Every structure is written in structure tokens, then in C-alpha cells.
XYZ file of C-alpha atoms in Angstrom:
363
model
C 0.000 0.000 0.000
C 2.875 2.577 1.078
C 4.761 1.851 -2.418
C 1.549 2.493 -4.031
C 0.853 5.551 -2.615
C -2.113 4.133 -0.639
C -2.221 5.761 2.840
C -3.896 3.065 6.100
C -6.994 4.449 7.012
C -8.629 3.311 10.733
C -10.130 0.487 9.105
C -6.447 -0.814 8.128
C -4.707 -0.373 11.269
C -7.385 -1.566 13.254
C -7.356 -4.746 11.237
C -3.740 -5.507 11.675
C -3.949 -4.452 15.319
C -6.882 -7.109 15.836
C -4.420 -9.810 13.719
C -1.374 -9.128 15.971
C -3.452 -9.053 19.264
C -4.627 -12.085 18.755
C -1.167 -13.345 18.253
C -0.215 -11.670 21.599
C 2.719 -9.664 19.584
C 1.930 -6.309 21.570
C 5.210 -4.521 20.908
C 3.755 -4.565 16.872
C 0.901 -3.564 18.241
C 1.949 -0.640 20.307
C 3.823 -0.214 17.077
C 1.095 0.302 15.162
C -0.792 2.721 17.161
C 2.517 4.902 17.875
C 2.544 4.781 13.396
C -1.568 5.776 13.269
C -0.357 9.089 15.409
C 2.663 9.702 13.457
C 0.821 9.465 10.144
C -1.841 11.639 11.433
C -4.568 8.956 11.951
C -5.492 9.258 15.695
C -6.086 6.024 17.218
C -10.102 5.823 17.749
C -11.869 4.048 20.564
C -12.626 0.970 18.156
C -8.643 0.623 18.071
C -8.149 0.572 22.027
C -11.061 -1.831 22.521
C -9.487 -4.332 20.666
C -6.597 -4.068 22.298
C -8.463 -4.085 25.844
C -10.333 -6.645 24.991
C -7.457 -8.729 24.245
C -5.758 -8.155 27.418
C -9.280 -9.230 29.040
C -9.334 -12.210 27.004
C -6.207 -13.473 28.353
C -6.669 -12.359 31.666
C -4.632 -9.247 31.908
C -6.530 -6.972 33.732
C -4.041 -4.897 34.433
C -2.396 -4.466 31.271
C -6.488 -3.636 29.825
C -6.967 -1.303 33.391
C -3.362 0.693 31.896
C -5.041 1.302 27.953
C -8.208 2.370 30.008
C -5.387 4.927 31.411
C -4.195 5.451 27.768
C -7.276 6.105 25.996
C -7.786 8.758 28.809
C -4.491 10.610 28.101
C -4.988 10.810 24.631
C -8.289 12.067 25.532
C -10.020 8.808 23.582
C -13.575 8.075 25.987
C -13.986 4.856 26.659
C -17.088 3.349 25.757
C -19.731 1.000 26.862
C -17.855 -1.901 24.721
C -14.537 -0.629 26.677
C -16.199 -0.917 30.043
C -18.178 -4.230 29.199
C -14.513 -6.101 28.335
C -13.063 -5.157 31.505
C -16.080 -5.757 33.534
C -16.611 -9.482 32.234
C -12.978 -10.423 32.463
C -12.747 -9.299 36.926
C -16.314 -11.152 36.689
C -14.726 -14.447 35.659
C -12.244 -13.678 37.919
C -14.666 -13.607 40.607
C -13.402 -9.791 41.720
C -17.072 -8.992 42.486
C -15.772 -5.846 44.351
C -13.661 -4.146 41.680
C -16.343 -5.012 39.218
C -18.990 -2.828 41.209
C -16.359 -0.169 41.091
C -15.849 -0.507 37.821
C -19.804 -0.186 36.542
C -20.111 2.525 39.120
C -17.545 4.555 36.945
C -19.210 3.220 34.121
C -22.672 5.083 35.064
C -21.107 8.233 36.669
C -20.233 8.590 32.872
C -23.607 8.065 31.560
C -23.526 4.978 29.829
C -26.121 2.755 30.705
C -25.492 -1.102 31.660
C -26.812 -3.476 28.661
C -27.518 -7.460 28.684
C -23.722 -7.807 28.172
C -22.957 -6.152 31.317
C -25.809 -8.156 33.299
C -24.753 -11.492 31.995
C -20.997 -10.672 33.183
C -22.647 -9.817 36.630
C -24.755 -13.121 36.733
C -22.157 -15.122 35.766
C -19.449 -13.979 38.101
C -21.965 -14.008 41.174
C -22.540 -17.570 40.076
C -18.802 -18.077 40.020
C -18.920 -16.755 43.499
C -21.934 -18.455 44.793
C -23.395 -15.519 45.381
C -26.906 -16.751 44.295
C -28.648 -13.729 46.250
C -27.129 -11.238 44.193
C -27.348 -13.158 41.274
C -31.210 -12.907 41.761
C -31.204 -9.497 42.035
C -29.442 -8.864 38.830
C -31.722 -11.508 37.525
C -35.016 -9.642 38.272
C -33.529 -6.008 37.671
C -32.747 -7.797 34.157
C -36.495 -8.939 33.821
C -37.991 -5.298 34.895
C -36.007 -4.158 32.232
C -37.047 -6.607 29.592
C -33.685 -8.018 29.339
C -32.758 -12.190 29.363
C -29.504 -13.782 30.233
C -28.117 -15.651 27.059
C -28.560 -19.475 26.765
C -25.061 -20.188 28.458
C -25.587 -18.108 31.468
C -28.885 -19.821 31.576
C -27.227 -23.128 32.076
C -24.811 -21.686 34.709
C -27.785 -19.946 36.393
C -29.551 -22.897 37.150
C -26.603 -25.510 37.946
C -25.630 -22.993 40.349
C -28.848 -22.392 42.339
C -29.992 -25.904 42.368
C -26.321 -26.905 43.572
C -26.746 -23.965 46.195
C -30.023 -25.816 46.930
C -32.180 -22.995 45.627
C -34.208 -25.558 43.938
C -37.377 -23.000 43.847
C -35.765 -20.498 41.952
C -33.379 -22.934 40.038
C -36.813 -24.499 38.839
C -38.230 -21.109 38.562
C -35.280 -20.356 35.725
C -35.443 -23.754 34.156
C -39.122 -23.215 33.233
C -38.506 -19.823 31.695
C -36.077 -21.493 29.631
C -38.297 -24.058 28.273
C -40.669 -21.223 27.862
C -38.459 -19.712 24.954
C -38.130 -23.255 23.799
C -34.554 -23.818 25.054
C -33.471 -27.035 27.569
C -30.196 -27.358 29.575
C -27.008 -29.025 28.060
C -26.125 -32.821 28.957
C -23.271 -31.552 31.486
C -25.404 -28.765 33.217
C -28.539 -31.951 33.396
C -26.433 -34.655 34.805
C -24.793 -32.077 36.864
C -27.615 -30.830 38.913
C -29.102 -34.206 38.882
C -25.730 -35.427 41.028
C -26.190 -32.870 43.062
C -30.185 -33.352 43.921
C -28.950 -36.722 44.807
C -25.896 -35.414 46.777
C -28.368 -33.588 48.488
C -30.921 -36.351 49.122
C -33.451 -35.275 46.949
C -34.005 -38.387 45.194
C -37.656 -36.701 44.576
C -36.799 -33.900 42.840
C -34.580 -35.264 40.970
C -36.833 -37.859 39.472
C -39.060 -35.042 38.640
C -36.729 -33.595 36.890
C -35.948 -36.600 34.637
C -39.441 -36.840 33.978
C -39.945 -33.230 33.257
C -37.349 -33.310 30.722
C -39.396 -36.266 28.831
C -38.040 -38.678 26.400
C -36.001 -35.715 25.017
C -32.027 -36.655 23.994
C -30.831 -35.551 27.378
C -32.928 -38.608 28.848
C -31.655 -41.079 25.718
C -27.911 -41.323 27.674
C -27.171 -44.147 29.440
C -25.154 -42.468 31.519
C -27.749 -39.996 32.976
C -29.280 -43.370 34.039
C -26.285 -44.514 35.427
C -26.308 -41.356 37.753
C -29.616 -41.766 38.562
C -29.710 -45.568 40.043
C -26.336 -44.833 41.390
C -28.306 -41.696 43.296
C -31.600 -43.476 43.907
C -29.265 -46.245 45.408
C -27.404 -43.824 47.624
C -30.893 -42.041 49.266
C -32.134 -45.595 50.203
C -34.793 -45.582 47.383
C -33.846 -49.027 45.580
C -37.728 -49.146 44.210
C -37.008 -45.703 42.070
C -33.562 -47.399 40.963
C -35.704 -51.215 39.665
C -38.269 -48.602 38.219
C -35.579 -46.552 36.020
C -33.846 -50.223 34.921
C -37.078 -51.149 33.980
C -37.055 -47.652 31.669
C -34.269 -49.166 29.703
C -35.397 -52.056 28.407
C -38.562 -50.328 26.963
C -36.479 -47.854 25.622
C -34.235 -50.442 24.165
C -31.078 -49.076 25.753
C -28.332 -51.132 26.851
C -26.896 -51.346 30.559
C -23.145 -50.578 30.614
C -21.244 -52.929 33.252
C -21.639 -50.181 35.595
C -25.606 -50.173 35.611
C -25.234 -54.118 35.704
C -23.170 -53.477 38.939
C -25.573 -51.150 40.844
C -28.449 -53.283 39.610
C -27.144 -56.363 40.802
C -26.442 -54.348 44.250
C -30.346 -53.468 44.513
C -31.752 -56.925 43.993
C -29.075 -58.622 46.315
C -29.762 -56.706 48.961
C -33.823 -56.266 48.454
C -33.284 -60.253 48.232
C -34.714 -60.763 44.720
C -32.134 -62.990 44.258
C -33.057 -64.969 41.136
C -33.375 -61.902 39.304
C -29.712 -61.052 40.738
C -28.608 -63.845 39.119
C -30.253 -63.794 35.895
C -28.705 -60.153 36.046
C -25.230 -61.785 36.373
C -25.720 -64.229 33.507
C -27.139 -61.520 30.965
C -24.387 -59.440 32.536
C -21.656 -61.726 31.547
C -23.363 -62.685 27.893
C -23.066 -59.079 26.953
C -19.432 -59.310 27.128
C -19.251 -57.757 30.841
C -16.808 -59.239 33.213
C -17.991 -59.039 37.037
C -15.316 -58.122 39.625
C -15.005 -59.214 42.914
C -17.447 -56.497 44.236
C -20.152 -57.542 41.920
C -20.006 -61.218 43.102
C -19.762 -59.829 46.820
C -23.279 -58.753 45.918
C -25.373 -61.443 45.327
C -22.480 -63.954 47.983
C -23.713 -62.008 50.460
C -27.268 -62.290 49.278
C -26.918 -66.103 49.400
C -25.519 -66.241 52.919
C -28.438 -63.693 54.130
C -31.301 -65.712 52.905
C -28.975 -69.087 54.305
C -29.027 -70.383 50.106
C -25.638 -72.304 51.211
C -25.485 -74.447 47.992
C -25.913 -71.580 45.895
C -23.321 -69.640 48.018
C -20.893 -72.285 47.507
C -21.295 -72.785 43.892
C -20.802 -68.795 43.602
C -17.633 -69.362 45.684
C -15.951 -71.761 43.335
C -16.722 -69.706 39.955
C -15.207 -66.728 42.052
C -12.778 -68.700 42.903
C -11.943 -69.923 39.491
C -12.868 -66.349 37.920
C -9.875 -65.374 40.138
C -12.424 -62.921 42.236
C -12.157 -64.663 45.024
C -9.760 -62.489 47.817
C -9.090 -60.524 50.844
C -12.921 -58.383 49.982
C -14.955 -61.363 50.089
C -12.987 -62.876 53.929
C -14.161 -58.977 55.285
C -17.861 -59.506 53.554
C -17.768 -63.040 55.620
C -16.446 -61.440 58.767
C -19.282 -58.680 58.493
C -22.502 -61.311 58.358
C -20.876 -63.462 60.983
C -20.848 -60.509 63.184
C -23.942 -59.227 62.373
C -25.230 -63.071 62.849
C -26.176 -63.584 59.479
C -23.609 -66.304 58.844
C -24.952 -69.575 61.018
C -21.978 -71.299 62.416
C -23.192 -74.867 60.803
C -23.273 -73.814 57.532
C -21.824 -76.511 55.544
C -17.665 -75.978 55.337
C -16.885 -74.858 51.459
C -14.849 -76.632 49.666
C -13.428 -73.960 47.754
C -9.585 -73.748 47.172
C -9.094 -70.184 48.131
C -5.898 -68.071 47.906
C -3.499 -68.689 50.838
C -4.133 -65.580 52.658
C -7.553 -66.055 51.834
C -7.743 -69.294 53.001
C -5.791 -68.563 56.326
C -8.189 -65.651 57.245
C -11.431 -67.688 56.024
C -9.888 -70.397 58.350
C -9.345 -68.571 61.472
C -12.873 -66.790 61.074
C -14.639 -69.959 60.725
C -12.995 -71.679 63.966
């Protein structure tokens, strides 16, 4: 362009100074702003923005805070773009404080906050679980006929129901699906860990069944979270109820929902279907470990199915499954005096510690 006689207008410079930014060279593009004054182009407020908000993007907040400085020497206003980079980047940060400062300015200069600026406040108060404030900015947002983006939607919600605002998290999550929009996969299976976390096996079901036979509830591995949870709170007739769910939905366990499954009808002592479990288990390619056998054994011994017991023994045994887990699982029902003392002696070749510990329990 220069050995054509073709002078850089702002549209040029600001160009290259957006290219090198992003490449973090910033001694081209001081460079090139030092150049646009030199040549008589005055750097505008479009060309310090991008160079704030490349500092923000990176997390430089103080290198953005000093062109903020700049801009104000060379008599360059900042605008509400300038503001809104600097604001979301100490948002992210969680510096709730120097944010507030920071829109305060913002205002004293007559520039309004816009849905940008919210969003940066509701996501950093979520970052800070600061779910009171981030009400507040949620409502102020509604008076003002403003809504948070789909993303801060999904952070919204995760947060308050992990807060265990579940009123206003379900508040949120049906104003989404009023404008037609669900939550991601993560932010689902997130918040329905955490319902269980927080015993609220209840409301978590609800949840799955508010969401429908939508693609969030076609994962086997939301069902995986949710036996696993409805095992956890004690509610092992929620967990049969959601296995059942799979097979009409023609979705196949993984060894893990084989595991937990095998878990619930041991211990609710539905033991044939425990070991029909098993067997379908191990046809689908699944191997069971030592825990999953510890299941239904202890199962047997409960229910005093000795022959059965002993048969599960040897294929544990010969499965090489059989060690130091199942001699505690033994020592536990003796104690608890669910083992009966004449229960036939097992025949079962076990490893020598095994063995040695079996031996010393049963005398």
C-alpha cells in the first residue's frame, strides 16, 4: 500500500492491530498505534477496545486497566464496549468488588449497563456463589425486559440448584423451556448429582421426567447417575423402576448399571433376578469383579441359600475374584449373625491368605 501511494486508514490499522493481538505480539501492536499518530490517523476508541479486549481475554486486567489509562491521556472516551470487556474479564475472575467499582464509573459517565454487562454480573456471582445477588441482577434484568443468554442460563440454574435454591433454580429452568430452550447434557447430569448429593431423590426424578423422552434422557449415563443416586438415598424401588425404563427404551446397561443393579436386587433379596442379572451381565461381554459377586455372595448367605453360596464361591474362585474383599464380607454377616456357624464348610480352594483368614474366622 505505502509503495503504491495508498495511505492506512482506521479500518487498516485496526485490522492488523486485531491480527497481531490475537497473536499476543503487543510490541507490533503498540507499534502500530505509535505509526496511526505519526501518520496523522489518531487512534479511535474501536482501536483501544481491541486491544483491551485482548488483554481481558487473556486475563490481563491490568495491562487492559493501563489502555483504560491510555485512551484517557490521549483524551479517547472509553465506551460501553470498553467498560463491558473489563467488567466481564474481573467477573470471571470472581473480583465482584472491583467489578462494582468498575460499573459505578461506568454510570457516573452516563452509559447505561446493557444485557452484556448483566450477563458478566450473573455469571461472576454464580462463580462466586453468590446466588442472592445473582437474583437481584436476575429480576432487575427482567424489569427491564432483558434475558440472560442461553449459556448463562445453564450456569444460572446448575448454580442455584447446587446452592439448593431448587425454587428459583426451577423457577429459571421453566422460563427457559418457555423460549423453547433445555439445559445441556453436562449442566442436566450435573444438577441431577447434586439433587442426589443432596438427598433429593424426589426432585430429581421429577426432573428426569420433566425433561421427557427428550435426547438428554436417551444417555445411558444420565441413568447410570440416577440408580447410582436413587441407590445412595435408600430408594432401591425408584432405581428397579428406572432399569425397567431401559429395556422399553431399548437401551443397553453398561457394566456399571449391571453393577448397581445387581447391588439393589441382592440386597432387596430378589435374588433370582440377581442372578439372571449376572448371567445376561456376563453374555453381553461384561466381566464381574469381585465387588459384583460380593453382591449377590452375600445375598446367598443372608437368605442361608448355602449351595448356591458355595457354587458362587468356586466360579469366584476360578474367575480369580475370590480375595481378601470377600474374607471382610464373611467377617461382616458373621458378626452381624447372618452367617450360622453350621453352615456346611466350602470346599473352595481359596488363595493362601484367603484361606488362612477364612480359616481362622470360621474356627
Amino acid at each position: 500500500m505505502d509503495s503504491q501511494g495508498i495511505s492506512p486508514d482506521f479500518v487498516t490499522y485496526n485490522s492488523l492491530i486485531s491480527a497481531v493481538c490475537k497473536l499476543h505480539i503487543w510490541r507490533d501492536a503498540t507499534f502500530m498505534i505509535r505509526q496511526m499518530s505519526a501518520k496523522g490517523i489518531d487512534p479511535n476508541v474501536e482501536t483501544f477496545n481491541i486491544v483491551v479486549y485482548a488483554f481481558c481475554n487473556l486475563g490481563k486486567i491490568e495491562e487492559a486497566r493501563l489502555v483504560l489509562y491510555y485512551m484517557h491521556e490521549k483524551g479517547v472516551d472509553p465506551n460501553l464496549v470498553s467498560f463491558n470487556s473489563l467488567i466481564d474479564a474481573l467477573c470471571l475472575k470472581g473480583e465482584m468488588t472491583e467489578a462494582r467499582s468498575l460499573l459505578n464509573l461506568m454510570m457516573s459517565r452516563d452509559l447505561a449497563p446493557d444485557v452484556a454487562t448483566y450477563i458478566s454480573f450473573l455469571n461472576g456471582y454464580c462463580i462466586t456463589k453468590k446466588m442472592d445477588e445473582a437474583m437481584l441482577i436476575y429480576n432487575e434484568m427482567r424489569e427491564k425486559g432483558l434475558r440472560p443468554d442461553y449459556e448463562t442460563y445453564n450456569t444460572m440454574v446448575r448454580s442455584l440448584f447446587s446452592a439448593a435454591r431448587f425454587g428459583d433454580g426451577r423457577k429459571i429452568l421453566d422460563e427457559m423451556r418457555g423460549q423453547g430452550q433445555m439445559l445441556d447434557g453436562s449442566t442436566y447430569q450435573s444438577i441431577l448429582v447434586n439433587l442426589f448429593i443432596q438427598n433429593q431423590a424426589e426432585l430429581a426424578i421429577s426432573l428426569f421426567l420433566l425433561v421427557g423422552d427428550s435426547n438428554l434422557n436417551s444417555d445411558i449415563f444420565v441413568y447410570n447417575h440416577l440408580i447410582a443416586g436413587a441407590i445412595k438415598c435408600g430408594k432401591p424401588d425408584i432405581a428397579m423402576d428406572l432399569f425397567s425404563d431401559l429395556r422399553v427404551k431399548c437401551m443397553k446397561p453398561t457394566n456399571l448399571t449391571y453393577m448397581e443393579m445387581i447391588d439393589v436386587f441382592s440386597s432387596e433379596d430378589l435374588l433370582d433376578e440377581a442372578k439372571e442379572l449376572l448371567r445376561e451381565m456376563e453374555e453381553s461381554g461384561y466381566k464381574a469383579d469381585a465387588t459384583t459377586y460380593n453382591f449377590l455372595l452375600g445375598g446367598y448367605l443372608r437368605n442361608k441359600q448355602y449351595d448356591d453360596a458355595e457354587m458362587l464361591l468356586h466360579k469366584m474362585d476360578e474367575t480369580g475374584n475370590l480375595n481378601g474383599s470377600t474374607v471382610s464380607l464373611l467377617r461382616e454377616l458373621k458378626a452381624a449373625g447372618s452367617l450360622d456357624p453350621s453352615m456346611p464348610k466350602f470346599t473352595v480352594k481359596l488363595a493362601p491368605k484367603a484361606e488362612r483368614d477364612f480359616r481362622a474366622m470360621m474356627s
